[in-house]
Coordinates of C-alpha atoms and ligand atoms in Angstrom, one line a residue:
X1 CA -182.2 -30.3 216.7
X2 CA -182.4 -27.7 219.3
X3 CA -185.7 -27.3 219.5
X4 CA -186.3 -26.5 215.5
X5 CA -187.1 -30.0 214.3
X6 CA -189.2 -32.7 214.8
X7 CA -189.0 -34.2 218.6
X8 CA -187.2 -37.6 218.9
X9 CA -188.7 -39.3 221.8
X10 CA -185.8 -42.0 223.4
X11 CA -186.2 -44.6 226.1
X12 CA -184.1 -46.6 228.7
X13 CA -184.5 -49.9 230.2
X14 CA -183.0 -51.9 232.4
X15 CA -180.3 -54.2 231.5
X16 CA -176.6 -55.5 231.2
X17 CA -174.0 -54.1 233.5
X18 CA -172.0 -50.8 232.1
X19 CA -168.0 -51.2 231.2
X20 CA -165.5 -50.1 229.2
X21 CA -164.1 -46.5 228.4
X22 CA -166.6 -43.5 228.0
X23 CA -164.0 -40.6 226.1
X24 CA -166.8 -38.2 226.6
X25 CA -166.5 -34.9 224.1
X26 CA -164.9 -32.2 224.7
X27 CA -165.8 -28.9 226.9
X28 CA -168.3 -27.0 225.7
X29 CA -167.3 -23.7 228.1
X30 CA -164.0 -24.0 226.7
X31 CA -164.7 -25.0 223.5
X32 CA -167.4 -21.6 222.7
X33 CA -164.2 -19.3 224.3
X34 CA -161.9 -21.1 221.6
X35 CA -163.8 -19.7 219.1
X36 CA -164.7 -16.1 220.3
X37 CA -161.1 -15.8 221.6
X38 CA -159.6 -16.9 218.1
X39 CA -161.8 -14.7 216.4
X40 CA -160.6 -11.7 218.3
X41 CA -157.2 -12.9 217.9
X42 CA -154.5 -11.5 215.5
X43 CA -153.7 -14.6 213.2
X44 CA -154.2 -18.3 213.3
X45 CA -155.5 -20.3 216.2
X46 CA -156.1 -24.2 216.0
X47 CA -158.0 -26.3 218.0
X48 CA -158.0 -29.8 218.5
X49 CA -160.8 -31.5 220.6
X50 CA -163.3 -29.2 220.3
X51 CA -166.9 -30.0 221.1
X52 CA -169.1 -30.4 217.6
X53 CA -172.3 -29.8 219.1
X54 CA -174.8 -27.8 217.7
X55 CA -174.4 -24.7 220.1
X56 CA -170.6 -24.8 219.3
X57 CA -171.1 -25.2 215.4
X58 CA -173.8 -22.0 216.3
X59 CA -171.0 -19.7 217.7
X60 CA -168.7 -20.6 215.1
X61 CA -171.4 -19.3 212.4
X62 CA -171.5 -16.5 214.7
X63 CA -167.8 -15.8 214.3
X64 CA -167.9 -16.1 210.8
X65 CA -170.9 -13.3 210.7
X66 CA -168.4 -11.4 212.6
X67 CA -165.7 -11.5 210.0
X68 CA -163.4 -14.3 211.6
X69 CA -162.6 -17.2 209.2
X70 CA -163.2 -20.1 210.6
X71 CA -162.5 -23.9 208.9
X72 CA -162.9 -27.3 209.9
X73 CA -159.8 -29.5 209.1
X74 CA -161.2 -32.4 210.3
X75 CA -163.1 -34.0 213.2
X76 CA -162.8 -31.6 216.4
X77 CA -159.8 -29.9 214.4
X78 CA -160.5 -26.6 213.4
X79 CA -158.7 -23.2 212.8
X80 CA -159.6 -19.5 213.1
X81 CA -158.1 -16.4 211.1
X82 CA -159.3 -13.6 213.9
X83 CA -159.8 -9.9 213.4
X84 CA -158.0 -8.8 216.1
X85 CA -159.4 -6.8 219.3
X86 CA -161.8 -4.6 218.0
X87 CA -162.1 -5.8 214.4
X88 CA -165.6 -7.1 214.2
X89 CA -167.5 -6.2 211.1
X90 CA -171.0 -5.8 211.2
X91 CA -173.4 -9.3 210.6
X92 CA -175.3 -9.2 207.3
X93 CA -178.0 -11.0 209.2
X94 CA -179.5 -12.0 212.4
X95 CA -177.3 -14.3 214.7
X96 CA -179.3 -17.2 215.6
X97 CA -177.5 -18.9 218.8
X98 CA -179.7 -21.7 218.8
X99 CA -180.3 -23.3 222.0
X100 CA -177.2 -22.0 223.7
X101 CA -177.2 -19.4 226.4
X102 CA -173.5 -19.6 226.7
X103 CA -173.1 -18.5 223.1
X104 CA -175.6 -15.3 223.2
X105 CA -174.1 -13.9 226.2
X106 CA -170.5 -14.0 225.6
X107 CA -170.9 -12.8 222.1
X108 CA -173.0 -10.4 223.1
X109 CA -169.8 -9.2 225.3
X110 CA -167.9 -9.8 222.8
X111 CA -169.7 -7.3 220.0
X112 CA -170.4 -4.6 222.3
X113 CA -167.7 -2.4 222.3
X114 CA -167.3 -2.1 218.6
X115 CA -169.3 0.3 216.5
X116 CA -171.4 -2.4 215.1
X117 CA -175.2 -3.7 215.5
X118 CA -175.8 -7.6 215.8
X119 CA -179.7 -8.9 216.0
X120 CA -179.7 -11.7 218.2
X121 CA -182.2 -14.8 218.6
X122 CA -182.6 -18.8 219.6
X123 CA -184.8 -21.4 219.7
X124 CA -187.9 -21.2 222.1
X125 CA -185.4 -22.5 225.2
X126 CA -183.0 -19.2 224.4
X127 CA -186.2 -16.7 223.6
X128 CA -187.3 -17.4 227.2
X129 CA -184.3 -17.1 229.0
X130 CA -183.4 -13.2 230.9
X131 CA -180.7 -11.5 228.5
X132 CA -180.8 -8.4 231.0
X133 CA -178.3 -10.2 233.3
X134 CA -175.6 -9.5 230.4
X135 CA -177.4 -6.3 228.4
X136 CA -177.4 -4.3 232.0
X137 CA -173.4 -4.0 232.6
X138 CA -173.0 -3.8 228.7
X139 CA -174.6 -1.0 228.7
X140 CA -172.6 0.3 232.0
X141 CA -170.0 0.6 228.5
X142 CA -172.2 2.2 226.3
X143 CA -173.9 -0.4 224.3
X144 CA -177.2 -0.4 224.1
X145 CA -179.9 -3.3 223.7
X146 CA -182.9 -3.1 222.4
X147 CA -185.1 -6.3 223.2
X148 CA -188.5 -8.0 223.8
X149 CA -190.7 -7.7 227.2
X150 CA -187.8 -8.3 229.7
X151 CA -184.7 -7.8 227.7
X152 CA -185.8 -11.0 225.8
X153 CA -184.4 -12.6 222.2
X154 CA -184.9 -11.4 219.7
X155 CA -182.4 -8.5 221.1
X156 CA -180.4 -5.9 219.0
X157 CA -177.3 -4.6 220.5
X158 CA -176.3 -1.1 219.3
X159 CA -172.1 -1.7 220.5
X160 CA -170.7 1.6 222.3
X161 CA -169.1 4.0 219.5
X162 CA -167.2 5.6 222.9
X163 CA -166.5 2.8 225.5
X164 CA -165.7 3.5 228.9
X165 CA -163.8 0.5 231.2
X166 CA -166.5 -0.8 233.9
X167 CA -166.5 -1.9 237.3
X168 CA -168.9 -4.4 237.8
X169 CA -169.8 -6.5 241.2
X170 CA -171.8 -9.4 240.0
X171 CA -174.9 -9.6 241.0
X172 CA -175.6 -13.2 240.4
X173 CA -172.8 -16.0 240.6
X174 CA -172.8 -16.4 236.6
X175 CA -169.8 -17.5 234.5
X176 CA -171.6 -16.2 231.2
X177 CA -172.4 -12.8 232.8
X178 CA -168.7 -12.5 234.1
X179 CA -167.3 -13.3 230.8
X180 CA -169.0 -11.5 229.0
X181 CA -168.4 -8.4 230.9
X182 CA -164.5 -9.3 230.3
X183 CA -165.1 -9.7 226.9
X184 CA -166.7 -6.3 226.7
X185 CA -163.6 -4.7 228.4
X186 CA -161.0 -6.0 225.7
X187 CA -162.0 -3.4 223.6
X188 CA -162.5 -0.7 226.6
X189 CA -159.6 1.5 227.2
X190 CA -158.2 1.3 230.7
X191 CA -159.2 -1.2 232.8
X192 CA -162.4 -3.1 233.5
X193 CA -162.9 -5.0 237.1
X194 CA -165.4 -8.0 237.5
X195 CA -166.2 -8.6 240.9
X196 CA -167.5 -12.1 242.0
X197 CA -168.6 -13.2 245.8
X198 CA -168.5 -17.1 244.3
X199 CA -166.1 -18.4 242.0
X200 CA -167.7 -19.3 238.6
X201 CA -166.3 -21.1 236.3
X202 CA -162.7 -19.4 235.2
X203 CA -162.3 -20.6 231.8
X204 CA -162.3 -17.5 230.6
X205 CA -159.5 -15.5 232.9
X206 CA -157.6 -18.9 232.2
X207 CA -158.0 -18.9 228.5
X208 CA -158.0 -14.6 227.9
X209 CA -154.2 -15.0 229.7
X210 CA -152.9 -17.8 227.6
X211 CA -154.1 -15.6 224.2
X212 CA -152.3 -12.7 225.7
X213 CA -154.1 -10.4 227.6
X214 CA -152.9 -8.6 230.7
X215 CA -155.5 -9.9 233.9
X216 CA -155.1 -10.4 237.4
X217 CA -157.1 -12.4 239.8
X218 CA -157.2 -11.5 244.0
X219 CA -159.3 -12.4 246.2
X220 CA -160.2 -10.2 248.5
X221 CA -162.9 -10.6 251.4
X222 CA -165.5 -8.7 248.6
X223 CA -164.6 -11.9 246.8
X224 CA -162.7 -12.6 243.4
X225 CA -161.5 -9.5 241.8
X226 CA -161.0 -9.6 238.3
X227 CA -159.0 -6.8 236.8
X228 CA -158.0 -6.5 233.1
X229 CA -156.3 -4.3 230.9
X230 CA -157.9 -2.8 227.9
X231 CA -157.1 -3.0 224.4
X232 CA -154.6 -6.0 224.3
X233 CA -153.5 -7.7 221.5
X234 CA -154.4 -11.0 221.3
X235 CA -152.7 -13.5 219.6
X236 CA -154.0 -16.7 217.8
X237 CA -153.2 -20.0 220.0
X238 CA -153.1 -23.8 219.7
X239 CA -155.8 -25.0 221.9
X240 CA -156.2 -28.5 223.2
X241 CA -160.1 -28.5 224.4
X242 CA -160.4 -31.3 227.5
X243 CA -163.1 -33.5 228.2
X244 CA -166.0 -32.4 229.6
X245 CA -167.0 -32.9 233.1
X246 CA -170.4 -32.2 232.9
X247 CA -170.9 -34.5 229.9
X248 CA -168.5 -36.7 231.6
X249 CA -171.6 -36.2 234.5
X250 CA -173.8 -39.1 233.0
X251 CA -171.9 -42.0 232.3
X252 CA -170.3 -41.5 235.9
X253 CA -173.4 -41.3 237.1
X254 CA -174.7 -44.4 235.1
X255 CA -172.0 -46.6 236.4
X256 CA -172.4 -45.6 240.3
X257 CA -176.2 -46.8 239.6
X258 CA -176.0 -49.9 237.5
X259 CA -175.5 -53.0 240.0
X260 CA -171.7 -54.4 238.9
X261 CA -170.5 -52.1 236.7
X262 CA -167.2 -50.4 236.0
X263 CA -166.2 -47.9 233.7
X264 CA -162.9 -45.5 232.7
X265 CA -164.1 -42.1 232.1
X266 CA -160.5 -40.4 230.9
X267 CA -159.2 -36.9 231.4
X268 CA -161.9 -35.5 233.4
X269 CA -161.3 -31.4 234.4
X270 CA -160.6 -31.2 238.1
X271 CA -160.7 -27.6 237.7
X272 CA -162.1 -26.5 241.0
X273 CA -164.5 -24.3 239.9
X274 CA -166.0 -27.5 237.7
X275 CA -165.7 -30.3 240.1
X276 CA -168.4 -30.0 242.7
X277 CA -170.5 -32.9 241.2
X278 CA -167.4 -35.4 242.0
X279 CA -167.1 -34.2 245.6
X280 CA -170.5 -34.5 246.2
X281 CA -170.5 -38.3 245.0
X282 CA -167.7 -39.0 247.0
X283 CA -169.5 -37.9 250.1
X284 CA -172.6 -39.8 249.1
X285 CA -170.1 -42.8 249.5
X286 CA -169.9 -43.1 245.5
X287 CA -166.2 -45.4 244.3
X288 CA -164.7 -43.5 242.4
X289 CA -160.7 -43.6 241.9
X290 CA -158.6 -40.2 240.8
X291 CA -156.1 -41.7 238.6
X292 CA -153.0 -40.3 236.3
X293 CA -153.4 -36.6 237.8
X294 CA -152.0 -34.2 235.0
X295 CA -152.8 -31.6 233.4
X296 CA -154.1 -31.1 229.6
X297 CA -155.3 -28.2 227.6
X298 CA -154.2 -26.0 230.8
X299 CA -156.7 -28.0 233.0
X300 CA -155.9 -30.2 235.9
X301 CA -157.3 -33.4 234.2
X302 CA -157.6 -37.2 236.0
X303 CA -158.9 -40.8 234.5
X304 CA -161.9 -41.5 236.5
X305 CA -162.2 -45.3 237.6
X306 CA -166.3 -45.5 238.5
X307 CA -167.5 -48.6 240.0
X308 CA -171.0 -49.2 241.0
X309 CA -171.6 -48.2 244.9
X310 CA -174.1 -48.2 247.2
X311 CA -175.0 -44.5 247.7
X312 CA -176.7 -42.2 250.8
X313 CA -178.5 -39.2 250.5
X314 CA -176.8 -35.9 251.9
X315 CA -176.8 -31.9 252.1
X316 CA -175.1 -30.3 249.3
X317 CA -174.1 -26.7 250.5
X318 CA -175.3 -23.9 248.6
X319 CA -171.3 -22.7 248.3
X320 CA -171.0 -25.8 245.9
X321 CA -173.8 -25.0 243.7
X322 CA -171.3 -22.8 241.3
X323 CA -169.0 -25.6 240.4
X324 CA -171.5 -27.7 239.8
X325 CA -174.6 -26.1 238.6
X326 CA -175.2 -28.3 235.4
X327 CA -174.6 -31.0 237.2
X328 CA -178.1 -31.0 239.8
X329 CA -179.9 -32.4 237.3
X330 CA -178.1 -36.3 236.8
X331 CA -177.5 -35.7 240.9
X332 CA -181.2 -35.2 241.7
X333 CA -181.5 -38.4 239.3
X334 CA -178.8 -40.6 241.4
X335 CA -180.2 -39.1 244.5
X336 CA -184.1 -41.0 244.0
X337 CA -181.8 -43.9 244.2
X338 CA -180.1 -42.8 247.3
X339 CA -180.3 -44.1 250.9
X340 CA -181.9 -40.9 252.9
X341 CA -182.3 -37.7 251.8
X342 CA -180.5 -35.5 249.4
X343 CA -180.9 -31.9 250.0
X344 CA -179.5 -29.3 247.1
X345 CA -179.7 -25.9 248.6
X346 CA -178.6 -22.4 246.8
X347 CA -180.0 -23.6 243.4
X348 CA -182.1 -21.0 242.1
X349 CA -179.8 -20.2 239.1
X350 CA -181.1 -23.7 238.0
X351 CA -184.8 -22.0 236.8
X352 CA -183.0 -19.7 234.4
X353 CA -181.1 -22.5 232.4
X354 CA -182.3 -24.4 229.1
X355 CA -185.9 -25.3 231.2
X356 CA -186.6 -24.6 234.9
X357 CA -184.4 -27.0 235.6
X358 CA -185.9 -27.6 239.4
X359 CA -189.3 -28.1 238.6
X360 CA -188.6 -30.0 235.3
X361 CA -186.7 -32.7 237.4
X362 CA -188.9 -32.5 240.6
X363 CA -192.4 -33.5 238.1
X364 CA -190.1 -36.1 236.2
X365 CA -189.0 -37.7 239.0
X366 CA -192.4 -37.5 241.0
X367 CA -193.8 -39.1 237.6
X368 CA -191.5 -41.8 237.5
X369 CA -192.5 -42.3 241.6
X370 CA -190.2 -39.9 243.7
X371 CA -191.0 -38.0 246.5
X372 CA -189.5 -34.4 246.3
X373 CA -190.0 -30.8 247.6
X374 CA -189.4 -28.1 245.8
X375 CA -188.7 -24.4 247.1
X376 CA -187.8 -21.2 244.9
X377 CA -183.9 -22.2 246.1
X378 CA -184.3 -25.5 247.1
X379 CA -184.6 -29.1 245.7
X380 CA -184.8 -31.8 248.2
X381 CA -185.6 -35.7 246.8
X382 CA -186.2 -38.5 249.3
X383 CA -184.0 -41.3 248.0
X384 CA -185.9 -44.9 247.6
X385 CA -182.4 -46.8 248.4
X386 CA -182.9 -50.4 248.3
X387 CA -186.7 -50.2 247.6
X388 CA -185.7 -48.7 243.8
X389 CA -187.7 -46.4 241.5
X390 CA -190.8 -47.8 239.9
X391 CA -190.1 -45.5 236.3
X392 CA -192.7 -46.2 233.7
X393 CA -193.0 -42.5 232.8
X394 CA -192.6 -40.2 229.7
X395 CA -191.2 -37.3 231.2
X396 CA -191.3 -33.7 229.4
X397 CA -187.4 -32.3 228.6
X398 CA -188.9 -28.6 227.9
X399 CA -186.2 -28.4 225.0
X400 CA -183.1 -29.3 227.6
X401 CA -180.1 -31.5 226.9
X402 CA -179.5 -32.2 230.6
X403 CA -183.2 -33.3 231.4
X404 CA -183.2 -35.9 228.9
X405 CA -179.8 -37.3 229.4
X406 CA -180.7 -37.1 233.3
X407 CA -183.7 -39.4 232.8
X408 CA -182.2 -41.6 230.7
X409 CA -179.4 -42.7 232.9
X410 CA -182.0 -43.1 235.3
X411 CA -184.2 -45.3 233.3
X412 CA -180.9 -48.1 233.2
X413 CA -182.0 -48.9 236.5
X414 CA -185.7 -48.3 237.3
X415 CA -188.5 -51.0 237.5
X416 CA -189.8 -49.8 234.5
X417 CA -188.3 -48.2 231.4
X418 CA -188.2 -44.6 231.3
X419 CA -189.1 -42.4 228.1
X420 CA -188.5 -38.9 227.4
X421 CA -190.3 -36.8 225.1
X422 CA -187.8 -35.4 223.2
X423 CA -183.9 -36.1 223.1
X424 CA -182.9 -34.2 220.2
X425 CA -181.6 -31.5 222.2
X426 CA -178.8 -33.5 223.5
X427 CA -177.1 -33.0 220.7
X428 CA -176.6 -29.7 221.4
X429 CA -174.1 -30.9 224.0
X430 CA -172.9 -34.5 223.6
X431 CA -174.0 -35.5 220.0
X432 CA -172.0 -38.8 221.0
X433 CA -174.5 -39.9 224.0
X434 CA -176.3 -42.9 222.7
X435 CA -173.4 -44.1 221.2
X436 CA -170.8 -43.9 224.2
X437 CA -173.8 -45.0 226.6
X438 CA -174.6 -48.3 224.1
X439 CA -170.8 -49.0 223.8
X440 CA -171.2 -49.4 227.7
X441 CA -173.7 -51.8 227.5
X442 CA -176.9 -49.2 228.4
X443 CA -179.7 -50.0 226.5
X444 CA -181.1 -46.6 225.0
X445 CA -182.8 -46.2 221.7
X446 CA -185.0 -44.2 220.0
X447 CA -188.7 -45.2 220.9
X448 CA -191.3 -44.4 224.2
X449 CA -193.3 -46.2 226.3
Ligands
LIG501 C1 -171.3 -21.6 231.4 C2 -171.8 -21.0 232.5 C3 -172.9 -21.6 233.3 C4 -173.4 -22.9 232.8 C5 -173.4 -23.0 231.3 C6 -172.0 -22.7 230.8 C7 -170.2 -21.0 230.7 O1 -174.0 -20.7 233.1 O2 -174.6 -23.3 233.3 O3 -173.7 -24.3 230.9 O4 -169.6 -21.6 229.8 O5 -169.8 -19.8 231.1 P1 -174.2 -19.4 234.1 O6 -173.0 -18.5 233.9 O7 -175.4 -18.7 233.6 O8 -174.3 -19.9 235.5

């Protein structure tokens, strides 16, 4: 898993129409902030629904290192005895995060305005990717990181003894640097400000509010200002954890591309700042039906009603790519498929993710015979439309949940199965994906070409 074992090679073919109901897991953004935020919570918080993927189950060892108790009652059930703000103890070891970039950062965040070191590390994916992004405004309070050639895992994070509140104007659109920046200031006195041009994801203003803490949100023409008070108290919460969108991503995805089918994918977030992915299909002409708008865990949730459509290739503005930035991968995939050209512009944040997420899909799809172009901040795939994708490739995942699941919801419709080197990754995510896809109908397995 992640990376550590033995790779698991999967393949898709072609075959029987997709229906029925796909309850994806739940939220893996929300989900990792359940656990910090209980942890650095004064008594008991519960959650129900929360994702059991491995980088989840990794940040919950985390929290224990950190002192937190944290128990699972029963499937996605758990509770967490927090320390409070401030109350971390120092690990006894070195955190291993696994494969899970969200994890690092925001504890990193979280950990580094107490007096305590924490030794960080992952699997290869998480040794490669740039921690500096999260280590430079953590030190802005003091903390100090000491790391490999560009601020790299392994990392050790000396927390500030003295914090000091920040300011910080982000200088990428990041949800993991912004959060972790917040996280850092809960233990600041006075107040820290996070300043973002794009909205990111806001699961974390959102979710530090409902434990208690004092934050405010403007926008302003410098963009979203982000101001919170230092040294709350948090309390512990009940937590409902709602579907994932992005995981909902792929069998919404499957369905538009599989001739006949039709599929329920229920309580999908309609968060704004997560739903980019869904306006995009619409636009590329995809059926897809907003039903029972409500709202669930503190999320604007709807059922999704997916039936397969006929789709055309468009532009995809590069003010989208925040709210949808995990979700390029499975577009790029529905895009080969496409009538015309799909151009996905502002993407560069996509080559610092789990793999370099633009040129692992631009050589899988050009393997599987694709035509794409590839720029530093640019993906553009020339959809084949009615004269379909010929497949018959094994295509590298480089260690990346999203790749493989991408591929494999392609390979449902291609000429020729398609293969991927390794899927054991996706567990790290949706540890349910085979399953829900074959309860569909989709034929996936273990095997390759
Ligand atoms: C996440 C933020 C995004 C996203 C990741 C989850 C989060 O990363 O890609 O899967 O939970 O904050 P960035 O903040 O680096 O864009």
């Amino acid at each position: 898993m992640s990376g550590h074992g033995d790779p698991v090679p999967m393949i898709a073919r072609k075959g029987a129409t997709l229906r029925g109901v796909a309850e994806v897991p739940g939220d893996k953004s929300i989900s990792h902030r359940a656990l910090i935020l209980g942890a650095l919570s004064v008594g008991r918080t519960e959650i129900t629904g929360l994702l059991e993927g491995q980088d989840v189950l990794d940040t919950a060892k985390a929290m224990q290192a950190f002192g937190a108790t944290v128990e699972r009652l029963g499937p996605g059930h758990w509770i967490v005895d927090g320390v409070g703000v401030g109350g971390f103890a120092e690990p006894a070891d070195v955190i291993d995060c696994g494969n899970s970039g969200t994890g690092v950062r925001l504890i990193m965040g979280a950990m580094a305005t107490s007096p305590i070191n924490a030794t960080f590390t992952g699997d290869a994916s998480l040794r490669k990717r740039p921690m500096g992004r999260v280590t430079d405004p953590l030190a802005l309070f003091g903390a100090q990181a000491v790391g490999r050639e560009g601020g790299r895992l392994p990392l050790t994070l000396v927390g500030a003894r003295n914090p000091v509140p920040v300011r910080y104007v982000l200088p990428v659109p990041s949800a993991q640097v912004k959060s972790a920046v917040l996280l850092a200031g809960l233990n600041a006195p006075g107040q820290t400000v996070v300043v973002e041009a794009e909205a990111t994801r806001d699961h974390t203003e959102r979710m530090l509010k409902g434990f208690g803490a004092e934050l405010s949100v403007e926008d302003t023409p410098e963009g979203r200002v982000i101001t919170l008070q230092g040294r709350p108290e948090l309390t512990g919460q009940s937590v409902a954890v709602p579907r994932d969108p992005s995981s909902a991503a792929f069998p919404v995805c499957a369905a538009l591309i599989v001739p006949g089918s039709e599929i329920v994918v229920p309580g999908v977030s309609q968060n704004p700042t997560r739903n980019g992915l869904f306006t995009t299909l619409v636009e590329m002409g995809a059926d897809i039906a907003f039903e029972n708008p409500r709202e669930e865990g503190g999320e604007p949730v709807a059922d999704l009603r997916v039936r397969h459509s006929a789709l055309k290739g468009i532009e995809v503005p590069a003010e989208r790519a925040a709210s949808m930035i995990d979700e390029y991968p499975v577009l790029a995939a529905v895009a080969s498929l496409a009538e015309g050209t799909t151009v996905m512009r502002g993407v560069k944040e996509l080559r610092v993710k789990e793999s370099d997420r633009i040129d692992a899909m631009a050589r899988g799809l050009e393997a599987c015979g694709v035509t794409v172009e590839e720029e530093r901040d640019v993906l553009v795939v020339h959809g084949r439309g009615a004269a379909g994708v010929p497949g018959g490739a094994i295509v590298a995942t480089h260690i990346d949940h999203r790749i493989a699941m991408s591929f494999l919801v392609l390979g449902l419709v291609t000429d020729r199965p398609v293969a991927v080197d390794d899927a054991s990754p996706i567990a790290t995510s949706f540890p349910v994906f085979g399953d829900l896809m074959r309860g569909l109908g989709a034929d996936v397995a273990e095997g390759s070409l």
